[in-house]
Each structure stands twice: as C-alpha cells, then as structure tokens.
C-alpha cells in the first residue's frame, strides 16, 4: 500500500473512533459498559459499518456483533473462518482506542481486501465483543468465552451495582441467557483469532516503533475482599479497642502494593520473582459510610498479574499470608473471593511469525515482540484457536485514561499489517 493509502485509512480509523467515543453514558467522559443503552448504540453503529463494508451481520446471544465476509470456499480451508476483532465496552472515563481500534481495524481491513477485489479461500469474520473490561459485572470476557466455547460457569446471577443480574441485563439487551452455550464455534472450523489493540504501555514508543507483535498475555487474577470489623461511635469508642475495618483494609492495600513492588524487582533472584508482577486495588467501599461511624465493613478489589502463572500464584499466596497476619493482629475477619484466574495466554508461534513478517513488510524494519500486561479477549479465544495480536504504539504509554492516543499514521500501518497477515494466511490455505 502507498503511504497516501495508509494515511487515508488511518484518518478513517480516527473518524470512526471519534464517532464511537461520542456514545457514552456520561456527557463529559467516555463510559460504555456491557449491556447498557450505550453498548446497544455502539453495537448498532458497528453493525452499520459492517453492512456498508459488505459483511453479513448478526448479534449473538451474548450481545457480540459478528460481521461475516464469505470466502471462495475452495481449497483446504473451505468452510473455515478467520476471526478478527476486539471489544466495544470501555472502562469508566476511558480512552477511545482500547478495544474499539481492533473492531475498526477489522472493518477497514475488510474494506481494503474488497477494494483490491480479493476473495479469500476462507471466510473472514469481524467480531465486536461487549465485555472485555469486566467493569459493570464482577465477571469478564463473557462474549469471547461464549464464542470460544470456554464458558465454564456463566455466573448469570452476578449483579451490577444496582442489583441487575447478568441474566436480566442480557435479556433486556436482546441477547439470550439460555442460548450462550449453543453459540460456541468448533475449533475445527476456525483458523485463528487476530486482534489489533493499542499497546497500553510505553515500550513501542520508547523503541520508536509503530507496531509490535504480542507473544503472550499475562497471567491474571481478580479477587473481591471483604473485611469485617465492628461499627461503632466515632466519638466514644477508644482507639485501642476498635476493630476498624477501613484502617485494616488500608494496611492490607499497602501490603498488596508492597508485594507487587518487592517481587517486581526480583528481590531473591529466584526465577519466580524476576517476572513482571503488578498488584492493584482499584475499587474500595467502606460501610456503613458515615463520617461519625467507625467502618464496620470494607469491600475492595484486587487485581494481580505476572508474566508467568507461577509468579502470579506465588504473589497471591504472599498477599493472603500478609492479609491474614494483618486481620489477626487487628481482630477483623477477612474473606477473599476469586472473581477469575486466567493463565498466561500464549500467541500461537505460527501467528507470531506471520504477524512479524507482515509488520516487517509494512514498516520496513525488524519487528519487536512483547508481552501484554493488559487482559484481552485472546485470553478466552486461545481456547478455540491459535491467537495473535498486533500492538499499536500508545502515546506516553497511557491507557484506561481519556488521554489515551494512537496516531492516525500508526493506525493506518496497523490496518495494513492486518491485511498483510490475512493475505499471508490466505496464500498458504
Ligand atoms: C482490561 O483492559 C484489563 O486488562 O483489565
Ligand atoms: Mn482492551
Ligand atoms: Mn481495557
């Protein structure tokens, strides 16, 4: 593709992302959670773009939008499909590239293939999942778990902050909570899943590269912690006899931070401790929540990730040990519930090679391979088919933040690399 063509595609990507970013639950910031009215509007817009690109569109039982470009159905990959895409839900006060870029890149790649008159030997399907962030419900990757047939326990009775269950929200959205299992694709029908995603970190920018090739997605655990102490009068209960759940939780949060920091610098030289480890408490609530009442109960979240499953498991064990010690010393009870634990999701070696070749062909420089600390739909799709990801340079490494930015030039190059990757797969099929 010429530089002018790549630039034009990047500018289209930017315009499409701007249009999606205007669909939000809040007037002054981007918040688009799973199965909300905003999700519905974004899904409709994506479906319109898919239809305009010549795709056959449907929404599945989990609210995922599918756009299918039929192939020639000749040769060994006849009847199979290659999946590309990402998610259209966001975090609260989000950036405009996380997830949506992968959906838009898939649609633009289809447009480019059709512009060139190419008919692939397999079907190409663009997917727009609705639940990668796991913000509305204490559960994530529902859409990609459904498509990949890896939904073990849908936990449809989990509720959002307003007490609405996933089951009820799905039904209201037009999905079908009872048909989720029937949506699963069969591994023998799928050639792979490729996702374009903003890097959400600083590595590519530091290296001066527009694109990177993802080798794996970090091991991740999410937990919910409940600390129970005793509520009491802020004016009368002596400090020494209090069982303040918030003060205990505060100490626990600092202990969690300490675990993440100590292990991330490889304190003991042990393999496990030299892996990238991060531990975050992003949500906390004190009950009953009044300035003159000693907090009797605190609930908070814990997110722990590492480059290996063992490092993550060791870190969780260490967190549990420290939390138990704090709870015992302060006379509070603590319960830790596992929301999910996802093992490292490795890109398929053949996908890594194919994407690296495409990136090199498009950029004219050697490709860089990197791990993803962020979670992605690939963590579910890996159970269905070989996965591969193309990372796009992210300004300042800032993501999950309205300042998130990828340039139109880099997005155009990403679409070109996606097209090359698809064509490479087509040539060998
Ligand atoms: C999603 O962006 C995650 O990594 O939590
Ligand atoms: Mn994402
Ligand atoms: Mn995200």
JSON list of N, CA and C and ligand atoms in Angstrom, two decimals, residues 98 132-133 220 222 305 374-375 400, ligand 1:
[
{"chain": "A", "resi": 98, "resn": "UNK", "atom": "N", "xyz": [-8.85, 1.74, 23.19]},
{"chain": "A", "resi": 98, "resn": "UNK", "atom": "CA", "xyz": [-8.81, 0.42, 23.84]},
{"chain": "A", "resi": 98, "resn": "UNK", "atom": "C", "xyz": [-10.01, -0.40, 23.36]},
{"chain": "A", "resi": 132, "resn": "UNK", "atom": "N", "xyz": [-15.10, -7.00, 27.64]},
{"chain": "A", "resi": 132, "resn": "UNK", "atom": "CA", "xyz": [-13.70, -7.34, 27.90]},
{"chain": "A", "resi": 132, "resn": "UNK", "atom": "C", "xyz": [-13.22, -6.69, 29.19]},
{"chain": "A", "resi": 133, "resn": "UNK", "atom": "N", "xyz": [-13.84, -5.57, 29.56]},
{"chain": "A", "resi": 133, "resn": "UNK", "atom": "CA", "xyz": [-13.31, -4.81, 30.69]},
{"chain": "A", "resi": 133, "resn": "UNK", "atom": "C", "xyz": [-13.78, -5.36, 32.04]},
{"chain": "A", "resi": 220, "resn": "UNK", "atom": "N", "xyz": [-3.43, -13.59, 35.00]},
{"chain": "A", "resi": 220, "resn": "UNK", "atom": "CA", "xyz": [-4.18, -12.56, 35.73]},
{"chain": "A", "resi": 220, "resn": "UNK", "atom": "C", "xyz": [-5.15, -13.16, 36.73]},
{"chain": "A", "resi": 222, "resn": "UNK", "atom": "N", "xyz": [-8.31, -11.87, 39.46]},
{"chain": "A", "resi": 222, "resn": "UNK", "atom": "CA", "xyz": [-9.11, -10.78, 40.08]},
{"chain": "A", "resi": 222, "resn": "UNK", "atom": "C", "xyz": [-9.85, -11.37, 41.27]},
{"chain": "A", "resi": 305, "resn": "UNK", "atom": "N", "xyz": [-1.27, -9.51, 38.35]},
{"chain": "A", "resi": 305, "resn": "UNK", "atom": "CA", "xyz": [-0.84, -10.06, 37.05]},
{"chain": "A", "resi": 305, "resn": "UNK", "atom": "C", "xyz": [0.66, -10.29, 37.06]},
{"chain": "A", "resi": 374, "resn": "UNK", "atom": "N", "xyz": [-1.80, -6.17, 29.88]},
{"chain": "A", "resi": 374, "resn": "UNK", "atom": "CA", "xyz": [-3.25, -5.97, 29.90]},
{"chain": "A", "resi": 374, "resn": "UNK", "atom": "C", "xyz": [-3.96, -7.24, 29.47]},
{"chain": "A", "resi": 375, "resn": "UNK", "atom": "N", "xyz": [-5.19, -7.38, 29.93]},
{"chain": "A", "resi": 375, "resn": "UNK", "atom": "CA", "xyz": [-6.01, -8.53, 29.55]},
{"chain": "A", "resi": 375, "resn": "UNK", "atom": "C", "xyz": [-6.69, -8.27, 28.21]},
{"chain": "A", "resi": 400, "resn": "UNK", "atom": "N", "xyz": [-6.53, 3.42, 29.71]},
{"chain": "A", "resi": 400, "resn": "UNK", "atom": "CA", "xyz": [-7.57, 3.49, 30.74]},
{"chain": "A", "resi": 400, "resn": "UNK", "atom": "C", "xyz": [-7.60, 4.90, 31.31]},
{"chain": "B", "resi": 1, "resn": "LIG", "atom": "C1", "xyz": [-8.57, -4.85, 30.59]},
{"chain": "B", "resi": 1, "resn": "LIG", "atom": "O1", "xyz": [-8.25, -3.89, 29.94]},
{"chain": "B", "resi": 1, "resn": "LIG", "atom": "C2", "xyz": [-7.69, -5.34, 31.61]},
{"chain": "B", "resi": 1, "resn": "LIG", "atom": "O2", "xyz": [-6.52, -5.60, 31.30]},
{"chain": "B", "resi": 1, "resn": "LIG", "atom": "O3", "xyz": [-8.12, -5.42, 32.77]}
]
